[in-house]
Coordinates of C-alpha atoms and ligand atoms in Angstrom, one line a residue:
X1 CA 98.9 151.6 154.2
X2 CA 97.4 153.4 151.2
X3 CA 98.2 152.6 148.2
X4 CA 100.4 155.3 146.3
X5 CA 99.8 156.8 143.1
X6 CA 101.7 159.7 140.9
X7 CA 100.0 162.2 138.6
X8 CA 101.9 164.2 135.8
X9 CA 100.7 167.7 135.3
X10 CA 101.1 167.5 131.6
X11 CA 97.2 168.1 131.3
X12 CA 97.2 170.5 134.6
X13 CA 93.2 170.5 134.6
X14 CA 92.7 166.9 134.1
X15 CA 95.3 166.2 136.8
X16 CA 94.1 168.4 139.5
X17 CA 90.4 166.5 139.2
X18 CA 91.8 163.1 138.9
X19 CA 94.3 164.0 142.1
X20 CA 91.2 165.6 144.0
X21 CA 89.0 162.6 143.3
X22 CA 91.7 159.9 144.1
X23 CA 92.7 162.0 147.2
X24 CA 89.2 161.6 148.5
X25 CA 89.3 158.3 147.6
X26 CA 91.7 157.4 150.0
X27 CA 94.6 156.9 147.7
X28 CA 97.8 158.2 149.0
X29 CA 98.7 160.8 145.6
X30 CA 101.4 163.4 144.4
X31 CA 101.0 165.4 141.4
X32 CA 104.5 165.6 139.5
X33 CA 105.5 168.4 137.2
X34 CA 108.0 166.7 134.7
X35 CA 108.8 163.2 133.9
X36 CA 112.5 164.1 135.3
X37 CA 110.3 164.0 139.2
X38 CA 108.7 160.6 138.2
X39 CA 111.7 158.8 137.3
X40 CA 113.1 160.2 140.6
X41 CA 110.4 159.0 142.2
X42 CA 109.9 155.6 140.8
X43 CA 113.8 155.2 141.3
X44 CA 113.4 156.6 144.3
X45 CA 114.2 156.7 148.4
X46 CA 111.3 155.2 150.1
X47 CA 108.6 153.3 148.0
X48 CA 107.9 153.2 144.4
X49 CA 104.6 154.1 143.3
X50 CA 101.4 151.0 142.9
X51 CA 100.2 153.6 139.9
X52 CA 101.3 156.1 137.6
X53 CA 98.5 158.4 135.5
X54 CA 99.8 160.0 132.8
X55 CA 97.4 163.2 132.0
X56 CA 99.4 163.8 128.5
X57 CA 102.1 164.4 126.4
X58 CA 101.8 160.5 125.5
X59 CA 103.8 161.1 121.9
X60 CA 106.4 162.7 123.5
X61 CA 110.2 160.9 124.1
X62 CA 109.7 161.5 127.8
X63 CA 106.5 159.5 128.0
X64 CA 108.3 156.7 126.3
X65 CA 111.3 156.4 128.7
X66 CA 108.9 156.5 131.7
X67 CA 106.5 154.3 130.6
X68 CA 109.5 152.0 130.0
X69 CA 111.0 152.4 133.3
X70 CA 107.4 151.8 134.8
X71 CA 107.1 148.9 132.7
X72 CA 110.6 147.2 133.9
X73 CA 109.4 147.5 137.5
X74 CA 106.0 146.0 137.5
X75 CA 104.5 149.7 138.0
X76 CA 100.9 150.1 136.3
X77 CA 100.3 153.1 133.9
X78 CA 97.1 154.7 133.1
X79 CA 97.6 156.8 129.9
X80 CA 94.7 159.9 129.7
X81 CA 94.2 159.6 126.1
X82 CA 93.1 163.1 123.6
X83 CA 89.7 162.9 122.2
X84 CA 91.3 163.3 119.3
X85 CA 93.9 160.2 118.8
X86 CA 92.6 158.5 115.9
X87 CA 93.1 154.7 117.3
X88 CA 93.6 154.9 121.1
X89 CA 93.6 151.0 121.6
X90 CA 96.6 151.0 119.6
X91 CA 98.8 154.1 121.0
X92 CA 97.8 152.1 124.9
X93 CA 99.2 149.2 123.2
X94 CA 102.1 150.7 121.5
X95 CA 103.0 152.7 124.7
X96 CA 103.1 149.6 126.5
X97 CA 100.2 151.2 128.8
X98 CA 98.5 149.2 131.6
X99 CA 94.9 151.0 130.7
X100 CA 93.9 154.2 128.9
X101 CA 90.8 156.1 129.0
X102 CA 89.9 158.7 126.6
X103 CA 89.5 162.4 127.7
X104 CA 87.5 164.0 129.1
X105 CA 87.8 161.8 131.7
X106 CA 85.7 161.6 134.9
X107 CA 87.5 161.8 138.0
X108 CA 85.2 158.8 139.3
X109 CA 86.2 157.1 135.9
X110 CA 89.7 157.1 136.9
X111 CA 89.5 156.3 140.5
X112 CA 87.7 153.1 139.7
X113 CA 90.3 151.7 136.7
X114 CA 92.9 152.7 139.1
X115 CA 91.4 151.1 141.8
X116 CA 91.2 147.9 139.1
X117 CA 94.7 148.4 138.3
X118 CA 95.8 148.0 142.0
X119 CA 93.7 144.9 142.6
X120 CA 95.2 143.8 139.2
X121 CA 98.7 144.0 140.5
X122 CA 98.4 142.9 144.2
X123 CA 96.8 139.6 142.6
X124 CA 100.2 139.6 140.3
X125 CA 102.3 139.5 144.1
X126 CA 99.9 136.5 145.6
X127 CA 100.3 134.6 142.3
X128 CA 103.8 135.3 141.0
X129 CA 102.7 135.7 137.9
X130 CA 104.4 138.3 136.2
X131 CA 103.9 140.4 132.6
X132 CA 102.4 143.6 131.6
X133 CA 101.6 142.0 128.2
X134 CA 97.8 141.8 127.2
X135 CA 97.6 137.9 127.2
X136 CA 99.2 138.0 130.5
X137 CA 96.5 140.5 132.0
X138 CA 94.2 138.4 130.4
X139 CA 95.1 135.2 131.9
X140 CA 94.7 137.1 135.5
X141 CA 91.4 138.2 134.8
X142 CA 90.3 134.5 133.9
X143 CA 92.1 133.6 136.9
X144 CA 89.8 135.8 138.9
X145 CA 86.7 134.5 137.4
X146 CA 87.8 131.2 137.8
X147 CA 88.9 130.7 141.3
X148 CA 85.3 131.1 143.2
X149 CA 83.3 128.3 141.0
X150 CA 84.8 124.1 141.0
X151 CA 84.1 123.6 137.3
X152 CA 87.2 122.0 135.6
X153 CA 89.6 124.1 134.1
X154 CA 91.8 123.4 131.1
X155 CA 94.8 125.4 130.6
X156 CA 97.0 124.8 126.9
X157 CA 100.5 126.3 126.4
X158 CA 104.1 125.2 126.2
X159 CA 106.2 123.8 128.3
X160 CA 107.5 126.1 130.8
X161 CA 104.2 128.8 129.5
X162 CA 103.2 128.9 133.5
X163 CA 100.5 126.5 133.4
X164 CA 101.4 125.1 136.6
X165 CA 101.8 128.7 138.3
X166 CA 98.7 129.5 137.2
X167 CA 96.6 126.5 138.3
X168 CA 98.0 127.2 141.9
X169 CA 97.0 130.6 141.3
X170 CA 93.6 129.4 140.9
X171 CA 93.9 127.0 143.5
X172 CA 95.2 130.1 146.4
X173 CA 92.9 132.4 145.4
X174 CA 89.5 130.1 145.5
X175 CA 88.0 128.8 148.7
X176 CA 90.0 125.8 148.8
X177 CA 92.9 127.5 149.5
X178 CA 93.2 125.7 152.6
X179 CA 93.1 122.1 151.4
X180 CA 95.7 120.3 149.4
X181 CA 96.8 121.3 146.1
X182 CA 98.5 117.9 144.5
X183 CA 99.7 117.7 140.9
X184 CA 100.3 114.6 139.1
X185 CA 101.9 114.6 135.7
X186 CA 99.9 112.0 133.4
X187 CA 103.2 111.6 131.2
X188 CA 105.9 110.8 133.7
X189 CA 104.3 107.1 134.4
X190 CA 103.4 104.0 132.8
X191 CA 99.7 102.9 132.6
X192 CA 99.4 100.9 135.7
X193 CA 101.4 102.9 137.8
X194 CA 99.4 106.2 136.8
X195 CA 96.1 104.6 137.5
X196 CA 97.5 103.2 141.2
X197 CA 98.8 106.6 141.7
X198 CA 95.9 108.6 140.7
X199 CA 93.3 106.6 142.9
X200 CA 95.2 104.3 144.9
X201 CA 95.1 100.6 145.2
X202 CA 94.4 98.1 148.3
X203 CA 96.5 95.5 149.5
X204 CA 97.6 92.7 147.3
X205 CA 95.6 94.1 144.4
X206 CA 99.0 93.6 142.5
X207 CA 102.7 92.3 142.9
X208 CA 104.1 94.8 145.6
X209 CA 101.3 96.2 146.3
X210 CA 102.0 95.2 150.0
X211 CA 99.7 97.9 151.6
X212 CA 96.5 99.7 150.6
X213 CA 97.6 103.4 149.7
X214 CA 95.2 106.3 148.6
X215 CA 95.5 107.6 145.1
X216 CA 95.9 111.2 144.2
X217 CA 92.1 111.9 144.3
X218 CA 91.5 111.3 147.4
X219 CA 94.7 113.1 148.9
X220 CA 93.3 116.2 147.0
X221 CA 90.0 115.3 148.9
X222 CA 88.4 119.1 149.7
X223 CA 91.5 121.0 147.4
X224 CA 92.6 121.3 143.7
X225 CA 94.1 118.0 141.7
X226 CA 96.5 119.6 138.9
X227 CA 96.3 117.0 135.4
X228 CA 99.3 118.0 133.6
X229 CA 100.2 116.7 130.5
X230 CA 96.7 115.2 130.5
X231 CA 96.7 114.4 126.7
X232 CA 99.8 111.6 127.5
X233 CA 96.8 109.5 129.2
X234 CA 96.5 106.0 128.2
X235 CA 93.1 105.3 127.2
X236 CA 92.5 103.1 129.6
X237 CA 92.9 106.0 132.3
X238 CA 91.3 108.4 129.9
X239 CA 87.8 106.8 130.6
X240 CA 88.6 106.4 134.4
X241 CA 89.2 110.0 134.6
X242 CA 85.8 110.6 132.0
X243 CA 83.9 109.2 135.0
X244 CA 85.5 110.6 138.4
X245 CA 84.4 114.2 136.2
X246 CA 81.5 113.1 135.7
X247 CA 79.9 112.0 139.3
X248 CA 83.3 112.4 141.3
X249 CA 83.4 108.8 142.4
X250 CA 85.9 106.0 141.4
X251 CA 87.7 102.6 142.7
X252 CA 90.8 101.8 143.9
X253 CA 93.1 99.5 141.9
X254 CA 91.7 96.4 143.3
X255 CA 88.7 97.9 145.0
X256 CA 85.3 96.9 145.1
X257 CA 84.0 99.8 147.1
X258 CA 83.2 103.5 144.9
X259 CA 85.1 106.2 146.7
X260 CA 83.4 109.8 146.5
X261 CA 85.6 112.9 146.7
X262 CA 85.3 116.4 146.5
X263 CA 88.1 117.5 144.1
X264 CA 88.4 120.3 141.8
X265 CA 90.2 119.2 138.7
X266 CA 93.1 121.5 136.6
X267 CA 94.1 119.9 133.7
X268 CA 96.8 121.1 131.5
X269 CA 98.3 120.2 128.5
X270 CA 101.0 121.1 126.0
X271 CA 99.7 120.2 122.9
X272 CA 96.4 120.4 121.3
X273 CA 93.8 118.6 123.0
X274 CA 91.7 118.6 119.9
X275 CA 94.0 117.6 117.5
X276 CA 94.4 114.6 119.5
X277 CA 91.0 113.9 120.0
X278 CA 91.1 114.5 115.7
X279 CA 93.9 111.6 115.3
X280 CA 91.4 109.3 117.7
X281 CA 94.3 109.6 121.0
X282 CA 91.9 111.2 123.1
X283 CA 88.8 110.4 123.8
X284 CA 86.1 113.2 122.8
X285 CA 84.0 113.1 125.5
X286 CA 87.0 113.6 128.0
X287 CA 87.8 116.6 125.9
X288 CA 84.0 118.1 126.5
X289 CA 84.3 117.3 129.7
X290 CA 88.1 119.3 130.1
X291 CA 87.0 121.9 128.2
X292 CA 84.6 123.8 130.2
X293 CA 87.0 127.1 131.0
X294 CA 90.0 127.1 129.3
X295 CA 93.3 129.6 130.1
X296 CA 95.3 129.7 126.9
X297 CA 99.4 130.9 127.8
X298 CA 101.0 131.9 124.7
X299 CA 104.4 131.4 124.0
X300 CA 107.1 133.9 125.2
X301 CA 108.2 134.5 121.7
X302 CA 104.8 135.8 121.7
X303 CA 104.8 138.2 124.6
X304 CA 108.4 139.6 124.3
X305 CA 107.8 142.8 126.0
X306 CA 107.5 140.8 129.1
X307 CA 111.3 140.0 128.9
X308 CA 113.0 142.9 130.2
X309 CA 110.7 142.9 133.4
X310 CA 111.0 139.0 134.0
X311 CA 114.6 139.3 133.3
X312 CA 115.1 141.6 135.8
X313 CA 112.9 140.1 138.6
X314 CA 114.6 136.9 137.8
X315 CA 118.5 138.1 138.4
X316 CA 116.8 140.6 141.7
X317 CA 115.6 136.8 142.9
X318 CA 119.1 134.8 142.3
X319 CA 121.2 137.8 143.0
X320 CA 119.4 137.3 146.8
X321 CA 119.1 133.6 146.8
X322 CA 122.9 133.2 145.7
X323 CA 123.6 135.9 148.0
X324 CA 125.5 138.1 145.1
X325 CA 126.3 141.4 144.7
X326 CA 125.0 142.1 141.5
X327 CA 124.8 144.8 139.2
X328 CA 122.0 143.7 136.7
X329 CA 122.7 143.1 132.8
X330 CA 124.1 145.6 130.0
X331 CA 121.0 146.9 127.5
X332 CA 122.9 144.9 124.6
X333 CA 122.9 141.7 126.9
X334 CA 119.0 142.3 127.7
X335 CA 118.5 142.9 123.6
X336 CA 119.6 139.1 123.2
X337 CA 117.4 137.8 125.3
X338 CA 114.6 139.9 124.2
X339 CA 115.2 138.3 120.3
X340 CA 115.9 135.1 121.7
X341 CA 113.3 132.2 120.3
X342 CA 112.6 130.9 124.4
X343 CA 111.2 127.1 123.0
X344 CA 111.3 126.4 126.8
X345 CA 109.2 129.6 127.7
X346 CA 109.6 131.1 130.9
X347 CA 111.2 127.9 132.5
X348 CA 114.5 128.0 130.2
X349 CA 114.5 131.8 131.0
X350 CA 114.4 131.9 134.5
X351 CA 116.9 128.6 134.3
X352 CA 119.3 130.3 132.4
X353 CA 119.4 133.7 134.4
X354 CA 120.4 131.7 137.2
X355 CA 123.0 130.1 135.9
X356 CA 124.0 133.6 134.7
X357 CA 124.2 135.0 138.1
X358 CA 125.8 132.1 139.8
X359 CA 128.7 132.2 136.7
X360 CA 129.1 135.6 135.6
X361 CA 132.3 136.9 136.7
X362 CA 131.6 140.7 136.1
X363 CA 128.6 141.0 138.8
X364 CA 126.4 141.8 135.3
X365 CA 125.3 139.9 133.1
X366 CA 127.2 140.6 129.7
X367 CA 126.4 139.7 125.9
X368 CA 129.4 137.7 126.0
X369 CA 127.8 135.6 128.9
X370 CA 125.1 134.4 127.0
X371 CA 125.3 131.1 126.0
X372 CA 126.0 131.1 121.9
X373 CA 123.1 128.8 120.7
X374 CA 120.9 131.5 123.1
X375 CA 122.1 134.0 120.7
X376 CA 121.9 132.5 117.4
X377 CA 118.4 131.2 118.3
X378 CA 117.1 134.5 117.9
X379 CA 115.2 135.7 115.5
X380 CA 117.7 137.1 113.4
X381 CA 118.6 133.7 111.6
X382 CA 115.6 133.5 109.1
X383 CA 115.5 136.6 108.0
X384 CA 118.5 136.5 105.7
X385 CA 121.7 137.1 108.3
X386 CA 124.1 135.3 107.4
X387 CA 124.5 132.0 109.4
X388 CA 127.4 130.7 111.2
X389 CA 128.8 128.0 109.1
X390 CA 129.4 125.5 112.0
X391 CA 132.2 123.0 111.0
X392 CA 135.5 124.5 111.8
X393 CA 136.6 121.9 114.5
X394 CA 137.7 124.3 117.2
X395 CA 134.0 125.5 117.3
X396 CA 132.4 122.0 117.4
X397 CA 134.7 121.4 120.8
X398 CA 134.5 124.9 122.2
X399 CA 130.3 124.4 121.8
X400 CA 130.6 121.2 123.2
X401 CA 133.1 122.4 126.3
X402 CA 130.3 125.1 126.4
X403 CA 127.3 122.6 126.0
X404 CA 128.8 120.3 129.0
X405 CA 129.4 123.4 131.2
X406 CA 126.3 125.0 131.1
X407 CA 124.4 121.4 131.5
X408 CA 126.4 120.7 134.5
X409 CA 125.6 124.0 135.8
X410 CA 121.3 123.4 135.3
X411 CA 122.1 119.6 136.8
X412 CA 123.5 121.3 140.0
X413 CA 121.1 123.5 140.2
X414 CA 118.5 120.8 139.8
X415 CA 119.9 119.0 142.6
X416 CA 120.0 121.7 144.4
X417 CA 116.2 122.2 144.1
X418 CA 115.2 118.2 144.5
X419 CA 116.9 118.3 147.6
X420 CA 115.4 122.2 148.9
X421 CA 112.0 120.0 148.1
X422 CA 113.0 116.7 150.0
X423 CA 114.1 118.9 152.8
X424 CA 110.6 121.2 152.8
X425 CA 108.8 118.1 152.4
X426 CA 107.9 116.9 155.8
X427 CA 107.3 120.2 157.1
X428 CA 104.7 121.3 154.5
X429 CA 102.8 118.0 154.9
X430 CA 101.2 117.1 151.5
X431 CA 100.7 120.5 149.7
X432 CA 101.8 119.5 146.7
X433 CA 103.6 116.1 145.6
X434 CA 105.0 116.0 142.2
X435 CA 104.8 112.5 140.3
X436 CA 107.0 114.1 137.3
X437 CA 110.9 114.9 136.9
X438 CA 111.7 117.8 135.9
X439 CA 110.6 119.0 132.3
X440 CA 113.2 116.8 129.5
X441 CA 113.6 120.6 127.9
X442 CA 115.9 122.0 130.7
X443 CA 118.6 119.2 129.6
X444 CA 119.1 118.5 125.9
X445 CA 120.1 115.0 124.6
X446 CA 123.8 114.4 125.5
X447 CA 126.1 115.0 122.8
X448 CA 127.2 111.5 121.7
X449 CA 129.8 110.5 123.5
X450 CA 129.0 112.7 126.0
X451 CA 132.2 113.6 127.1
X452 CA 133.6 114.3 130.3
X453 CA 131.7 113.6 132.9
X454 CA 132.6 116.9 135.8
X455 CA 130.2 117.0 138.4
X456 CA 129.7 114.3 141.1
X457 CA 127.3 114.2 144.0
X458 CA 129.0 116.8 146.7
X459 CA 130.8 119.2 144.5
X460 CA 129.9 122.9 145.0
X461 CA 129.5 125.7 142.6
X462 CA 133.2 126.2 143.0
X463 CA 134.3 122.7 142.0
X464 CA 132.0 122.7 138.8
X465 CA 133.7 125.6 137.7
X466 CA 137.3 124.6 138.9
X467 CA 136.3 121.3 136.5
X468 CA 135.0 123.2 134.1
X469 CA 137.9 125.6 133.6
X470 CA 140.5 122.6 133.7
X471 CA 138.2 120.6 130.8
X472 CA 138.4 123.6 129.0
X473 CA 141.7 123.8 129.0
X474 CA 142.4 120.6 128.1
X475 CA 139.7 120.7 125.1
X476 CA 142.0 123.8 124.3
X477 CA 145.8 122.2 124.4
X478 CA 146.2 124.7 127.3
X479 CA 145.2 128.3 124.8
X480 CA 144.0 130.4 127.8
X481 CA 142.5 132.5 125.2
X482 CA 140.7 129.8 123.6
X483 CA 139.9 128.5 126.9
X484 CA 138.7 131.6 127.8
X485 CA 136.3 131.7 124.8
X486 CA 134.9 128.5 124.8
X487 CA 133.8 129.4 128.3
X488 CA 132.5 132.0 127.6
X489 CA 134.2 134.4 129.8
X490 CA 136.9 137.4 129.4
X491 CA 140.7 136.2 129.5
X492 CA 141.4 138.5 132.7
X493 CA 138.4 136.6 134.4
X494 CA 139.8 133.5 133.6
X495 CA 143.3 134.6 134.4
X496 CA 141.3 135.7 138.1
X497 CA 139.8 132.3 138.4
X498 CA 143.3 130.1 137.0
X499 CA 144.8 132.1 140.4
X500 CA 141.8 131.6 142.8
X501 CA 142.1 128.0 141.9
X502 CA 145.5 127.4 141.9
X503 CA 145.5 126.0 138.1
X504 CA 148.0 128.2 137.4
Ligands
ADP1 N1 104.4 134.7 134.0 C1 105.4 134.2 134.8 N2 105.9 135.0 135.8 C2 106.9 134.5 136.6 N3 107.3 133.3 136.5 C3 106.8 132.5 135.6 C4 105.8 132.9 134.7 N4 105.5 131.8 133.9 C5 106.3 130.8 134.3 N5 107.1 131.2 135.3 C6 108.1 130.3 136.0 O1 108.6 129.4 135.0 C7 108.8 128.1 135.5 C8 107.9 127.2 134.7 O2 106.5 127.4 135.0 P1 105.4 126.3 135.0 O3 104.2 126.8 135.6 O4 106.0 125.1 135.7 O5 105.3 126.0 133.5 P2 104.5 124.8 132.7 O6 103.7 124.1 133.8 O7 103.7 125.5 131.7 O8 105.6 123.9 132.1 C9 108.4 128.2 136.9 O9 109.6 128.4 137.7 C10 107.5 129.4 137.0 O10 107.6 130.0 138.3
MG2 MG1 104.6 122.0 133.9

């Protein structure tokens, strides 16, 4: 089907070319009069639009809402820009515009970024990877240039920054598509263990080592082995790993016989690879050897414009998964998260929309369902705001009533996905096998003493929050409204939920 694209008339002679030129390029196009018919149509019955080109009136309000709008749903924008803008880089970037060119613009011009813009965003659908953001764009462009050649690639960011989506991104969209892609986290295992893992070891080569079994490397044998957390290497490791890059041979633990594979290596890494190589934990000539293309992922604090849309995607996802009627979130709600400081990136988004739709009682997610230390994370706190002086005691227990909730919540949900893997697992033969648990930042340290303990293998959704609810009000001498505030939730809901459960 051809892909769809909307023209505003703003600049009626520039639009009537541009439509002409993508007509005959086999686009599917509409010219649109006012910004009133775009929204209409990006809202719209049938399909929204791949690409919208707007031929002016950039300044105007209008211009703004749209591009917002387009923004939210993953809908590219190509701004025509007047010859006469004084910085058009930074109007495209202020707009929140996918591309811009400056007028007067070739019909051919526009037909070919258009064209771009498509590919752009059809390689956003195969990968997952979603932003509108420049680094974001970026990183899919490397990813492009990447994926035909087998040179190593290092990618640096957070935790939770995507590195792992974006190596299997690489991985899908290269020629060894078909092979295995198998990740190993270099952190998750003590020295001996990481070295059997990574390239095997033969029978009797040590205590328990009952049978030979192939290592990493040679699983990935034709595919993609993922690194993360490569800087965590012991050095002993470091300068096995230093030679399977260099000539792609290595031993098993025990072995006396080189084994040759055919691997393309990912690496990843959340701190500095160079510092550590500065403070003598990494070997240097590893580090040359990484760092032949590198994908940097900055921070979400960085890229907040991406929130809205990722926010929304996100609750679209649960609200199906969860099978929930849901409404979305309220613009104050989505202001919160957009200031929020996101030290677990993408990850601790995504994990905490979930456990937003699974809990909110309204169908929408509120201001008052976000989780306080979300809120006073943000960036509001250094800049003079006054602070919260914690210390009253009712707060310390309603945080920690809140704390226990929302961790119970994440470690249900955790389960939920260890055992959607186990049960995938045989089916989808080796695609990926993952050494690591799950990233330490989705669970903070337990408060000391911990308290409570709610949730026990075999409780639902339902008995979490039943437990929760009947924690709460004991934390709370029985204050429904208190109750109701450490959870987080209206006193009518809880009233709802006291009666649904029977606590009443
Ligand atoms: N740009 C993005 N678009 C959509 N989902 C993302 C994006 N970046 C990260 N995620 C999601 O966030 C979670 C963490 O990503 P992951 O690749 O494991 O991060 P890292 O390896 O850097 O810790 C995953 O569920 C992933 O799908
Ligand atoms: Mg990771």
């Amino acid at each position: 089907m051809a892909d769809r694209i909307l023209v505003t008339t703003d600049d009626l002679e520039h639009a009537v070319r541009v439509n002409a030129g993508l007509e005959a390029a086999g686009f599917d196009t509409a010219m649109v009069s006012s910004f009133d018919d775009v929204r209409q149509a990006v809202r719209g019955r049938g399909l929204p639009p791949d690409c919208i080109i707007l031929t002016g009136g950039l300044h105007e309000t209008p211009a703004r809402h749209l591009l917002a709008s387009a923004r939210d749903n993953a809908i590219s924008t190509l701004g025509l820009v007047e010859a006469t803008e004084p910085n058009p880089k930074e109007l495209a970037s202020e707009l929140g515009l996918t591309a811009w060119l400056v007028k007067p613009v070739d019909p051919q011009e526009a037909v070919t970024t258009t064209r771009r813009l498509i590919e752009r965003r059809k390689l956003q659908q195969r990968t997952g990877i979603l932003g509108e953001s420049s680094p974001i764009q970026e990183v899919l462009v490397k990813i492009e240039q990447m994926a035909p050649v087998t040179s190593t690639v290092l990618v640096e960011g957070e935790s939770g920054t995507g590195k792992e989506l974006v190596a299997k991104g690489i991985h899908d969209l290269s020629p060894r598509r078909g092979k295995p892609f198998i990740a190993v986290n270099c952190a998750a295992l003590p020295e001996t263990l990481l070295e059997s893992e990574l390239f095997g070891h033969e029978k009797g080569s040590f205590t328990g080592a009952a049978e030979r079994r192939l290592g990493r490397f040679e699983l990935a044998d034709g595919g993609t082995i993922f690194l993360d957390e490569v800087g965590e290497c012991p050095p002993a490791t470091q300068v096995k790993l230093l030679r399977v890059l260099e000539d792609r041979t290595f031993f098993r633990v025990g072995g006396v016989q080189p084994i040759q594979v055919d691997v393309r290596v990912i690496a990843a890494t959340n701190r500095s690879l160079k510092d550590g190589v500065a403070m003598g934990q990494f070997r240097d000539d590893l580090f040359y050897r990484l760092n032949v293309l590198t994908i940097y992922l900055p921070p979400l604090r960085e890229r907040r414009s991406d929130i809205p849309l990722l926010v929304r995607r996100f609750i679209a996802e649960f609200a199906a998964q969860h099978d929930r009627q849901f409404k979305g979130i309220t613009p104050e709600a989505l202001q919160i998260l957009v200031e929020a400081d996101w030290p677990g990136n993408v990850r601790q988004l995504r994990n905490l929309i979930e456990s937003m739709v699974v809990l909110a009682p309204e169908g929408e997610i509120r201001a008052g369902d976000i989780p306080p230390d979300i809120r006073e994370r943000g960036r509001g706190l250094g800049s003079g705001l006054p602070m919260r002086v914690p210390g009253a005691s009712r707060d310390v227990a309603g945080q920690e009533v809140q704390f226990i909730l929302r961790s119970l919540v994440e470690l249900k949900l955790q389960i939920e996905e260890l055992r959607r893997r186990v049960e995938e697992r045989p089916a989808r033969r080796v695609e990926m096998i993952e050494v690591a648990p799950a990233d330490p930042l989705q669970l903070e340290p337990a408060a000391d003493g911990g308290g409570p303990v709610i949730y026990r293998a075999g409780m639902t959704m339902a008995d979490v929050e039943r437990a929760a609810i009947e924690a709460a009000l004991k934390e709370t001498r029985g204050n429904r409204r208190k109750a109701a505030e450490v959870l987080g939730i209206g006193e009518r809901t809880l009233y709802r939920k006291l009666k649904e459960y029977q606590l009443a």
